[in-house]
């Protein structure tokens, strides 16, 4: 019996996921396989490096730096997050990521990316965070807010474009039980993206634009199917107990902490049910 963990993205809503994962670390709750999308991948790797508190710590410390995130790196690099600052300086020097512990965890971790040319998802195993930082960066590179990331001879963008909640994929990899952490509350349903934005995106990336046009339908269908799996006992879903009202690029440390604390509280609240599900 294999148990898999699925981590939805959502930019700074990922503070919620970080809170739940820190509860898992405290309680020594483990999984056989993990897949993360966008912020779910970028923040989720800290669970396998066993660095409790790192995600909320470095986001509270650096998000307010205009050279780390925002208009300045977007103007200079075409990326909302500075590639050097956010993906090199912070994890290697300013708040070091423990890649050795990550690699020794023995748990396969996959990041979802979207192929720019085809518009289809790919699921890439992250063997080393430092060696594959570009893959993680691609998973979190939102269209029109980031340039595509080249890996080999292909270009990639945010995995959430093509598979926001990859529970079906992880199930197909042989996981009998799934734990899914969402960053939207139970009432949330995605609305269509602005036609002007999808048209603008389509100038350079027509298949990405096509995905974005139908993303709300695919996402909402995925949510409904996940509800069905949850009712059938095929998945255990942890979702925010109240709507998360936070900017995708939130800089306010207090607001970040509030979302993280919600994740901690919800994670603790569901522990007994989660353990029963995993043992059943």
PDB file of C-alpha atoms in Angstrom:
ATOM      1  CA  UNK A   1       0.000   0.000   0.000  1.00  0.00           C
ATOM      2  CA  UNK A   2       1.533   3.301  -1.140  1.00  0.00           C
ATOM      3  CA  UNK A   3       0.479   6.712   0.094  1.00  0.00           C
ATOM      4  CA  UNK A   4       1.010   9.826  -2.012  1.00  0.00           C
ATOM      5  CA  UNK A   5       0.937  13.533  -1.213  1.00  0.00           C
ATOM      6  CA  UNK A   6      -0.370  16.147  -3.673  1.00  0.00           C
ATOM      7  CA  UNK A   7       0.436  19.848  -3.198  1.00  0.00           C
ATOM      8  CA  UNK A   8      -1.589  22.468  -5.073  1.00  0.00           C
ATOM      9  CA  UNK A   9       0.055  25.781  -5.998  1.00  0.00           C
ATOM     10  CA  UNK A  10      -1.293  29.286  -5.503  1.00  0.00           C
ATOM     11  CA  UNK A  11       1.723  31.598  -5.031  1.00  0.00           C
ATOM     12  CA  UNK A  12       1.638  33.063  -1.495  1.00  0.00           C
ATOM     13  CA  UNK A  13      -1.411  30.986  -0.612  1.00  0.00           C
ATOM     14  CA  UNK A  14       1.293  28.333  -0.367  1.00  0.00           C
ATOM     15  CA  UNK A  15       1.940  29.623   3.167  1.00  0.00           C
ATOM     16  CA  UNK A  16      -1.089  27.513   4.056  1.00  0.00           C
ATOM     17  CA  UNK A  17       0.575  24.409   2.638  1.00  0.00           C
ATOM     18  CA  UNK A  18       3.777  25.280   4.495  1.00  0.00           C
ATOM     19  CA  UNK A  19       1.843  25.349   7.767  1.00  0.00           C
ATOM     20  CA  UNK A  20       0.248  21.943   7.162  1.00  0.00           C
ATOM     21  CA  UNK A  21       3.584  20.417   6.131  1.00  0.00           C
ATOM     22  CA  UNK A  22       5.263  21.717   9.271  1.00  0.00           C
ATOM     23  CA  UNK A  23       2.608  19.896  11.293  1.00  0.00           C
ATOM     24  CA  UNK A  24       3.442  16.736   9.338  1.00  0.00           C
ATOM     25  CA  UNK A  25       7.109  17.215  10.222  1.00  0.00           C
ATOM     26  CA  UNK A  26       6.307  17.644  13.903  1.00  0.00           C
ATOM     27  CA  UNK A  27       4.137  14.515  13.872  1.00  0.00           C
ATOM     28  CA  UNK A  28       6.547  12.481  11.719  1.00  0.00           C
ATOM     29  CA  UNK A  29       3.889  11.812   9.077  1.00  0.00           C
ATOM     30  CA  UNK A  30       5.553  10.394   5.974  1.00  0.00           C
ATOM     31  CA  UNK A  31       4.629   9.526   2.392  1.00  0.00           C
ATOM     32  CA  UNK A  32       5.848   7.210  -0.334  1.00  0.00           C
ATOM     33  CA  UNK A  33       5.671   9.756  -3.144  1.00  0.00           C
ATOM     34  CA  UNK A  34       4.979  13.495  -3.510  1.00  0.00           C
ATOM     35  CA  UNK A  35       3.980  15.757  -6.389  1.00  0.00           C
ATOM     36  CA  UNK A  36       3.888  19.556  -6.179  1.00  0.00           C
ATOM     37  CA  UNK A  37       2.683  22.269  -8.527  1.00  0.00           C
ATOM     38  CA  UNK A  38       4.152  25.769  -8.646  1.00  0.00           C
ATOM     39  CA  UNK A  39       4.351  27.041  -5.042  1.00  0.00           C
ATOM     40  CA  UNK A  40       3.442  23.515  -3.941  1.00  0.00           C
ATOM     41  CA  UNK A  41       6.690  22.319  -5.485  1.00  0.00           C
ATOM     42  CA  UNK A  42       8.831  25.283  -4.427  1.00  0.00           C
ATOM     43  CA  UNK A  43       7.678  25.131  -0.816  1.00  0.00           C
ATOM     44  CA  UNK A  44       7.089  21.382  -0.636  1.00  0.00           C
ATOM     45  CA  UNK A  45      10.727  20.405  -1.060  1.00  0.00           C
ATOM     46  CA  UNK A  46      11.378  21.858   2.415  1.00  0.00           C
ATOM     47  CA  UNK A  47       9.274  19.037   3.859  1.00  0.00           C
ATOM     48  CA  UNK A  48      11.764  16.452   2.583  1.00  0.00           C
ATOM     49  CA  UNK A  49      14.748  18.530   3.734  1.00  0.00           C
ATOM     50  CA  UNK A  50      13.003  18.560   7.133  1.00  0.00           C
ATOM     51  CA  UNK A  51      13.441  22.319   7.541  1.00  0.00           C
ATOM     52  CA  UNK A  52      10.449  23.184   9.677  1.00  0.00           C
ATOM     53  CA  UNK A  53       9.633  26.889   9.564  1.00  0.00           C
ATOM     54  CA  UNK A  54      11.959  27.749   6.685  1.00  0.00           C
ATOM     55  CA  UNK A  55       9.219  28.631   4.172  1.00  0.00           C
ATOM     56  CA  UNK A  56       7.427  31.147   6.380  1.00  0.00           C
ATOM     57  CA  UNK A  57      10.745  32.502   7.660  1.00  0.00           C
ATOM     58  CA  UNK A  58      12.339  33.373   4.335  1.00  0.00           C
ATOM     59  CA  UNK A  59       9.141  34.678   2.769  1.00  0.00           C
ATOM     60  CA  UNK A  60       8.548  37.031   5.701  1.00  0.00           C
ATOM     61  CA  UNK A  61      12.157  38.153   5.508  1.00  0.00           C
ATOM     62  CA  UNK A  62      12.595  38.662   1.765  1.00  0.00           C
ATOM     63  CA  UNK A  63       9.197  39.269   0.135  1.00  0.00           C
ATOM     64  CA  UNK A  64       9.277  42.932   1.085  1.00  0.00           C
ATOM     65  CA  UNK A  65      12.620  43.486  -0.638  1.00  0.00           C
ATOM     66  CA  UNK A  66      11.917  45.279  -3.919  1.00  0.00           C
ATOM     67  CA  UNK A  67      14.903  43.550  -5.512  1.00  0.00           C
ATOM     68  CA  UNK A  68      13.599  40.089  -4.564  1.00  0.00           C
ATOM     69  CA  UNK A  69      10.034  40.271  -5.875  1.00  0.00           C
ATOM     70  CA  UNK A  70       8.031  42.804  -7.817  1.00  0.00           C
ATOM     71  CA  UNK A  71       8.464  45.490 -10.430  1.00  0.00           C
ATOM     72  CA  UNK A  72      12.248  45.838 -10.296  1.00  0.00           C
ATOM     73  CA  UNK A  73      13.105  42.193 -11.100  1.00  0.00           C
ATOM     74  CA  UNK A  74      10.275  42.164 -13.661  1.00  0.00           C
ATOM     75  CA  UNK A  75      11.760  45.167 -15.459  1.00  0.00           C
ATOM     76  CA  UNK A  76      15.333  43.893 -15.203  1.00  0.00           C
ATOM     77  CA  UNK A  77      14.751  40.206 -15.955  1.00  0.00           C
ATOM     78  CA  UNK A  78      11.181  39.796 -17.144  1.00  0.00           C
ATOM     79  CA  UNK A  79      10.492  37.747 -14.003  1.00  0.00           C
ATOM     80  CA  UNK A  80       8.374  38.632 -10.998  1.00  0.00           C
ATOM     81  CA  UNK A  81      10.957  36.959  -8.749  1.00  0.00           C
ATOM     82  CA  UNK A  82      14.641  37.701  -9.259  1.00  0.00           C
ATOM     83  CA  UNK A  83      16.284  34.544 -10.586  1.00  0.00           C
ATOM     84  CA  UNK A  84      19.596  35.168  -8.845  1.00  0.00           C
ATOM     85  CA  UNK A  85      18.215  36.541  -5.592  1.00  0.00           C
ATOM     86  CA  UNK A  86      15.270  34.170  -5.081  1.00  0.00           C
ATOM     87  CA  UNK A  87      16.678  30.976  -6.580  1.00  0.00           C
ATOM     88  CA  UNK A  88      20.401  31.282  -5.889  1.00  0.00           C
ATOM     89  CA  UNK A  89      21.279  33.738  -3.115  1.00  0.00           C
ATOM     90  CA  UNK A  90      18.499  32.777  -0.697  1.00  0.00           C
ATOM     91  CA  UNK A  91      18.664  28.954  -0.871  1.00  0.00           C
ATOM     92  CA  UNK A  92      22.456  28.762  -1.129  1.00  0.00           C
ATOM     93  CA  UNK A  93      23.588  31.537   1.201  1.00  0.00           C
ATOM     94  CA  UNK A  94      21.010  33.732   2.949  1.00  0.00           C
ATOM     95  CA  UNK A  95      18.690  30.982   4.257  1.00  0.00           C
ATOM     96  CA  UNK A  96      20.388  27.761   3.131  1.00  0.00           C
ATOM     97  CA  UNK A  97      18.334  24.866   1.840  1.00  0.00           C
ATOM     98  CA  UNK A  98      19.555  21.465   3.085  1.00  0.00           C
ATOM     99  CA  UNK A  99      19.919  19.626  -0.204  1.00  0.00           C
ATOM    100  CA  UNK A 100      21.805  16.741   1.406  1.00  0.00           C
ATOM    101  CA  UNK A 101      18.888  15.961   3.718  1.00  0.00           C
ATOM    102  CA  UNK A 102      16.492  16.306   0.804  1.00  0.00           C
ATOM    103  CA  UNK A 103      18.449  13.805  -1.284  1.00  0.00           C
ATOM    104  CA  UNK A 104      18.769  11.347   1.580  1.00  0.00           C
ATOM    105  CA  UNK A 105      15.015  11.306   2.269  1.00  0.00           C
ATOM    106  CA  UNK A 106      14.485   8.484  -0.231  1.00  0.00           C
ATOM    107  CA  UNK A 107      11.048   9.853  -1.193  1.00  0.00           C
ATOM    108  CA  UNK A 108      10.492  10.659  -4.885  1.00  0.00           C
ATOM    109  CA  UNK A 109       9.335  14.245  -5.350  1.00  0.00           C
ATOM    110  CA  UNK A 110       7.903  15.452  -8.663  1.00  0.00           C
ATOM    111  CA  UNK A 111       7.392  19.010  -9.896  1.00  0.00           C
ATOM    112  CA  UNK A 112       4.742  19.720 -12.520  1.00  0.00           C
ATOM    113  CA  UNK A 113       5.730  22.007 -15.405  1.00  0.00           C
ATOM    114  CA  UNK A 114       3.924  22.982 -18.608  1.00  0.00           C
ATOM    115  CA  UNK A 115       5.645  22.592 -21.959  1.00  0.00           C
ATOM    116  CA  UNK A 116       5.334  25.946 -23.726  1.00  0.00           C
ATOM    117  CA  UNK A 117       5.163  24.495 -27.215  1.00  0.00           C
ATOM    118  CA  UNK A 118       2.616  21.743 -26.567  1.00  0.00           C
ATOM    119  CA  UNK A 119       0.756  23.208 -23.599  1.00  0.00           C
ATOM    120  CA  UNK A 120       0.883  19.794 -21.931  1.00  0.00           C
ATOM    121  CA  UNK A 121       2.027  18.941 -18.391  1.00  0.00           C
ATOM    122  CA  UNK A 122       5.237  17.122 -17.578  1.00  0.00           C
ATOM    123  CA  UNK A 123       6.074  15.574 -14.232  1.00  0.00           C
ATOM    124  CA  UNK A 124       9.795  15.819 -13.504  1.00  0.00           C
ATOM    125  CA  UNK A 125      11.389  14.067 -10.553  1.00  0.00           C
ATOM    126  CA  UNK A 126      13.592  16.369  -8.479  1.00  0.00           C
ATOM    127  CA  UNK A 127      16.624  14.368  -7.425  1.00  0.00           C
ATOM    128  CA  UNK A 128      18.544  17.442  -6.220  1.00  0.00           C
ATOM    129  CA  UNK A 129      17.011  20.852  -5.576  1.00  0.00           C
ATOM    130  CA  UNK A 130      20.267  22.675  -6.297  1.00  0.00           C
ATOM    131  CA  UNK A 131      20.967  20.742  -9.486  1.00  0.00           C
ATOM    132  CA  UNK A 132      17.374  21.128 -10.714  1.00  0.00           C
ATOM    133  CA  UNK A 133      16.506  24.600  -9.462  1.00  0.00           C
ATOM    134  CA  UNK A 134      15.486  25.615 -12.988  1.00  0.00           C
ATOM    135  CA  UNK A 135      12.812  22.904 -13.005  1.00  0.00           C
ATOM    136  CA  UNK A 136      11.367  24.210  -9.750  1.00  0.00           C
ATOM    137  CA  UNK A 137      11.586  27.761 -11.064  1.00  0.00           C
ATOM    138  CA  UNK A 138       9.729  26.712 -14.202  1.00  0.00           C
ATOM    139  CA  UNK A 139       6.984  25.085 -12.133  1.00  0.00           C
ATOM    140  CA  UNK A 140       6.353  28.443 -10.468  1.00  0.00           C
ATOM    141  CA  UNK A 141       6.826  30.726 -13.494  1.00  0.00           C
ATOM    142  CA  UNK A 142       3.432  32.292 -14.031  1.00  0.00           C
ATOM    143  CA  UNK A 143       2.652  33.252 -17.649  1.00  0.00           C
ATOM    144  CA  UNK A 144       2.989  36.975 -18.402  1.00  0.00           C
ATOM    145  CA  UNK A 145       4.693  37.440 -15.024  1.00  0.00           C
ATOM    146  CA  UNK A 146       7.747  35.346 -15.891  1.00  0.00           C
ATOM    147  CA  UNK A 147       9.767  34.350 -18.910  1.00  0.00           C
ATOM    148  CA  UNK A 148       9.688  30.676 -19.918  1.00  0.00           C
ATOM    149  CA  UNK A 149      12.480  28.611 -18.393  1.00  0.00           C
ATOM    150  CA  UNK A 150      14.647  26.606 -20.773  1.00  0.00           C
ATOM    151  CA  UNK A 151      15.490  23.061 -19.688  1.00  0.00           C
ATOM    152  CA  UNK A 152      17.469  21.171 -22.299  1.00  0.00           C
ATOM    153  CA  UNK A 153      15.978  22.127 -25.643  1.00  0.00           C
ATOM    154  CA  UNK A 154      12.454  22.813 -24.323  1.00  0.00           C
ATOM    155  CA  UNK A 155      10.832  25.792 -22.620  1.00  0.00           C
ATOM    156  CA  UNK A 156       8.482  25.513 -19.654  1.00  0.00           C
ATOM    157  CA  UNK A 157       6.087  27.569 -17.552  1.00  0.00           C
ATOM    158  CA  UNK A 158       3.919  27.128 -14.448  1.00  0.00           C
ATOM    159  CA  UNK A 159       2.632  23.587 -13.951  1.00  0.00           C
ATOM    160  CA  UNK A 160      -0.711  24.942 -12.779  1.00  0.00           C
ATOM    161  CA  UNK A 161      -1.542  25.956 -16.345  1.00  0.00           C
ATOM    162  CA  UNK A 162      -1.985  22.336 -17.372  1.00  0.00           C
ATOM    163  CA  UNK A 163      -2.523  20.299 -14.171  1.00  0.00           C
ATOM    164  CA  UNK A 164      -3.349  22.330 -11.074  1.00  0.00           C
ATOM    165  CA  UNK A 165      -4.163  19.375  -8.796  1.00  0.00           C
ATOM    166  CA  UNK A 166      -2.331  16.292 -10.132  1.00  0.00           C
ATOM    167  CA  UNK A 167      -4.047  13.697  -7.975  1.00  0.00           C
ATOM    168  CA  UNK A 168      -5.075  11.555 -10.941  1.00  0.00           C
ATOM    169  CA  UNK A 169      -1.482  11.435 -12.162  1.00  0.00           C
ATOM    170  CA  UNK A 170      -0.104  10.421  -8.777  1.00  0.00           C
ATOM    171  CA  UNK A 171      -2.769   7.753  -8.407  1.00  0.00           C
ATOM    172  CA  UNK A 172      -1.708   6.345 -11.780  1.00  0.00           C
ATOM    173  CA  UNK A 173       1.856   6.050 -10.446  1.00  0.00           C
ATOM    174  CA  UNK A 174       0.688   3.370  -8.025  1.00  0.00           C
ATOM    175  CA  UNK A 175      -0.405   5.347  -4.956  1.00  0.00           C
ATOM    176  CA  UNK A 176      -3.384   3.620  -3.369  1.00  0.00           C
ATOM    177  CA  UNK A 177      -4.120   6.420  -0.897  1.00  0.00           C
ATOM    178  CA  UNK A 178      -3.807  10.132  -1.589  1.00  0.00           C
ATOM    179  CA  UNK A 179      -3.516  13.089   0.745  1.00  0.00           C
ATOM    180  CA  UNK A 180      -4.215  16.334  -1.126  1.00  0.00           C
ATOM    181  CA  UNK A 181      -3.451  19.785   0.275  1.00  0.00           C
ATOM    182  CA  UNK A 182      -5.428  22.520  -1.461  1.00  0.00           C
ATOM    183  CA  UNK A 183      -4.999  26.271  -1.083  1.00  0.00           C
ATOM    184  CA  UNK A 184      -8.625  27.141  -1.859  1.00  0.00           C
ATOM    185  CA  UNK A 185     -11.609  26.647   0.431  1.00  0.00           C
ATOM    186  CA  UNK A 186     -14.411  24.203  -0.320  1.00  0.00           C
ATOM    187  CA  UNK A 187     -16.677  26.803  -1.950  1.00  0.00           C
ATOM    188  CA  UNK A 188     -14.095  28.168  -4.392  1.00  0.00           C
ATOM    189  CA  UNK A 189     -14.561  27.727  -8.134  1.00  0.00           C
ATOM    190  CA  UNK A 190     -12.286  29.317 -10.705  1.00  0.00           C
ATOM    191  CA  UNK A 191     -13.619  31.963 -13.086  1.00  0.00           C
ATOM    192  CA  UNK A 192     -12.550  32.463 -16.719  1.00  0.00           C
ATOM    193  CA  UNK A 193      -9.359  34.413 -17.281  1.00  0.00           C
ATOM    194  CA  UNK A 194      -9.534  37.804 -18.940  1.00  0.00           C
ATOM    195  CA  UNK A 195      -9.851  37.457 -22.721  1.00  0.00           C
ATOM    196  CA  UNK A 196      -7.399  40.336 -23.160  1.00  0.00           C
ATOM    197  CA  UNK A 197      -4.727  38.501 -21.159  1.00  0.00           C
ATOM    198  CA  UNK A 198      -5.159  35.200 -22.966  1.00  0.00           C
ATOM    199  CA  UNK A 199      -5.057  37.012 -26.311  1.00  0.00           C
ATOM    200  CA  UNK A 200      -1.858  38.783 -25.290  1.00  0.00           C
ATOM    201  CA  UNK A 201      -0.307  35.498 -24.176  1.00  0.00           C
ATOM    202  CA  UNK A 202      -1.362  33.858 -27.439  1.00  0.00           C
ATOM    203  CA  UNK A 203       0.832  36.158 -29.498  1.00  0.00           C
ATOM    204  CA  UNK A 204       3.931  34.236 -28.416  1.00  0.00           C
ATOM    205  CA  UNK A 205       2.516  31.056 -26.908  1.00  0.00           C
ATOM    206  CA  UNK A 206      -0.721  29.944 -28.603  1.00  0.00           C
ATOM    207  CA  UNK A 207      -0.957  26.573 -26.846  1.00  0.00           C
ATOM    208  CA  UNK A 208      -0.394  28.165 -23.445  1.00  0.00           C
ATOM    209  CA  UNK A 209      -3.152  30.662 -24.255  1.00  0.00           C
ATOM    210  CA  UNK A 210      -5.454  27.810 -25.244  1.00  0.00           C
ATOM    211  CA  UNK A 211      -4.830  26.128 -21.909  1.00  0.00           C
ATOM    212  CA  UNK A 212      -5.477  29.360 -20.019  1.00  0.00           C
ATOM    213  CA  UNK A 213      -8.795  29.865 -21.816  1.00  0.00           C
ATOM    214  CA  UNK A 214     -10.066  26.497 -20.629  1.00  0.00           C
ATOM    215  CA  UNK A 215      -8.231  26.401 -17.316  1.00  0.00           C
ATOM    216  CA  UNK A 216     -11.252  27.390 -15.220  1.00  0.00           C
ATOM    217  CA  UNK A 217     -13.271  24.519 -16.684  1.00  0.00           C
ATOM    218  CA  UNK A 218     -10.481  21.996 -16.162  1.00  0.00           C
ATOM    219  CA  UNK A 219      -9.821  23.218 -12.644  1.00  0.00           C
ATOM    220  CA  UNK A 220     -13.448  23.150 -11.569  1.00  0.00           C
ATOM    221  CA  UNK A 221     -13.931  19.704 -13.093  1.00  0.00           C
ATOM    222  CA  UNK A 222     -10.857  18.502 -11.216  1.00  0.00           C
ATOM    223  CA  UNK A 223     -12.224  19.885  -7.939  1.00  0.00           C
ATOM    224  CA  UNK A 224     -15.526  18.084  -8.446  1.00  0.00           C
ATOM    225  CA  UNK A 225     -13.779  14.800  -9.238  1.00  0.00           C
ATOM    226  CA  UNK A 226     -11.596  15.195  -6.174  1.00  0.00           C
ATOM    227  CA  UNK A 227     -14.724  15.705  -4.045  1.00  0.00           C
ATOM    228  CA  UNK A 228     -16.024  12.421  -5.455  1.00  0.00           C
ATOM    229  CA  UNK A 229     -12.770  10.624  -4.649  1.00  0.00           C
ATOM    230  CA  UNK A 230     -12.886  12.110  -1.165  1.00  0.00           C
ATOM    231  CA  UNK A 231     -16.397  10.801  -0.588  1.00  0.00           C
ATOM    232  CA  UNK A 232     -15.347   7.366  -1.860  1.00  0.00           C
ATOM    233  CA  UNK A 233     -12.347   7.257   0.487  1.00  0.00           C
ATOM    234  CA  UNK A 234      -9.843   7.365  -2.365  1.00  0.00           C
ATOM    235  CA  UNK A 235      -8.415  10.692  -1.194  1.00  0.00           C
ATOM    236  CA  UNK A 236      -8.080  12.651   2.034  1.00  0.00           C
ATOM    237  CA  UNK A 237      -8.307  16.368   1.329  1.00  0.00           C
ATOM    238  CA  UNK A 238      -6.973  19.148   3.543  1.00  0.00           C
ATOM    239  CA  UNK A 239      -8.310  22.537   2.451  1.00  0.00           C
ATOM    240  CA  UNK A 240      -8.482  25.964   4.101  1.00  0.00           C
ATOM    241  CA  UNK A 241     -11.268  26.080   6.674  1.00  0.00           C
ATOM    242  CA  UNK A 242     -11.939  29.652   5.588  1.00  0.00           C
ATOM    243  CA  UNK A 243     -11.224  31.601   2.392  1.00  0.00           C
ATOM    244  CA  UNK A 244      -7.632  32.780   2.057  1.00  0.00           C
ATOM    245  CA  UNK A 245      -7.628  36.460   1.206  1.00  0.00           C
ATOM    246  CA  UNK A 246      -4.056  37.226   0.304  1.00  0.00           C
ATOM    247  CA  UNK A 247      -2.279  38.643  -2.730  1.00  0.00           C
ATOM    248  CA  UNK A 248      -0.430  36.219  -4.978  1.00  0.00           C
ATOM    249  CA  UNK A 249       2.645  38.379  -4.324  1.00  0.00           C
ATOM    250  CA  UNK A 250       1.855  39.261  -0.708  1.00  0.00           C
ATOM    251  CA  UNK A 251       4.619  41.175   1.098  1.00  0.00           C
ATOM    252  CA  UNK A 252       2.964  41.875   4.446  1.00  0.00           C
ATOM    253  CA  UNK A 253       4.658  39.575   7.013  1.00  0.00           C
ATOM    254  CA  UNK A 254       1.571  39.618   9.252  1.00  0.00           C
ATOM    255  CA  UNK A 255      -0.711  38.427   6.437  1.00  0.00           C
ATOM    256  CA  UNK A 256       1.774  35.713   5.467  1.00  0.00           C
ATOM    257  CA  UNK A 257       1.927  34.547   9.084  1.00  0.00           C
ATOM    258  CA  UNK A 258      -1.876  34.501   9.325  1.00  0.00           C
ATOM    259  CA  UNK A 259      -2.176  32.159   6.336  1.00  0.00           C
ATOM    260  CA  UNK A 260       0.636  29.945   7.657  1.00  0.00           C
ATOM    261  CA  UNK A 261      -1.071  29.766  11.070  1.00  0.00           C
ATOM    262  CA  UNK A 262      -4.330  28.731   9.384  1.00  0.00           C
ATOM    263  CA  UNK A 263      -2.444  25.842   7.800  1.00  0.00           C
ATOM    264  CA  UNK A 264      -0.972  24.842  11.159  1.00  0.00           C
ATOM    265  CA  UNK A 265      -4.373  24.957  12.843  1.00  0.00           C
ATOM    266  CA  UNK A 266      -6.139  23.017  10.082  1.00  0.00           C
ATOM    267  CA  UNK A 267      -3.316  20.488   9.977  1.00  0.00           C
ATOM    268  CA  UNK A 268      -3.566  19.855  13.700  1.00  0.00           C
ATOM    269  CA  UNK A 269      -7.369  19.671  13.573  1.00  0.00           C
ATOM    270  CA  UNK A 270      -7.388  16.849  11.036  1.00  0.00           C
ATOM    271  CA  UNK A 271      -4.595  14.721  12.545  1.00  0.00           C
ATOM    272  CA  UNK A 272      -6.743  11.987  14.057  1.00  0.00           C
ATOM    273  CA  UNK A 273      -8.827  11.578  10.893  1.00  0.00           C
ATOM    274  CA  UNK A 274      -5.704  11.654   8.740  1.00  0.00           C
ATOM    275  CA  UNK A 275      -3.999   8.929  10.748  1.00  0.00           C
ATOM    276  CA  UNK A 276      -7.118   6.772  10.613  1.00  0.00           C
ATOM    277  CA  UNK A 277      -7.309   7.211   6.834  1.00  0.00           C
ATOM    278  CA  UNK A 278      -3.641   6.352   6.338  1.00  0.00           C
ATOM    279  CA  UNK A 279      -3.924   3.219   8.492  1.00  0.00           C
ATOM    280  CA  UNK A 280      -7.253   2.039   7.050  1.00  0.00           C
TER     281      UNK A 280
END
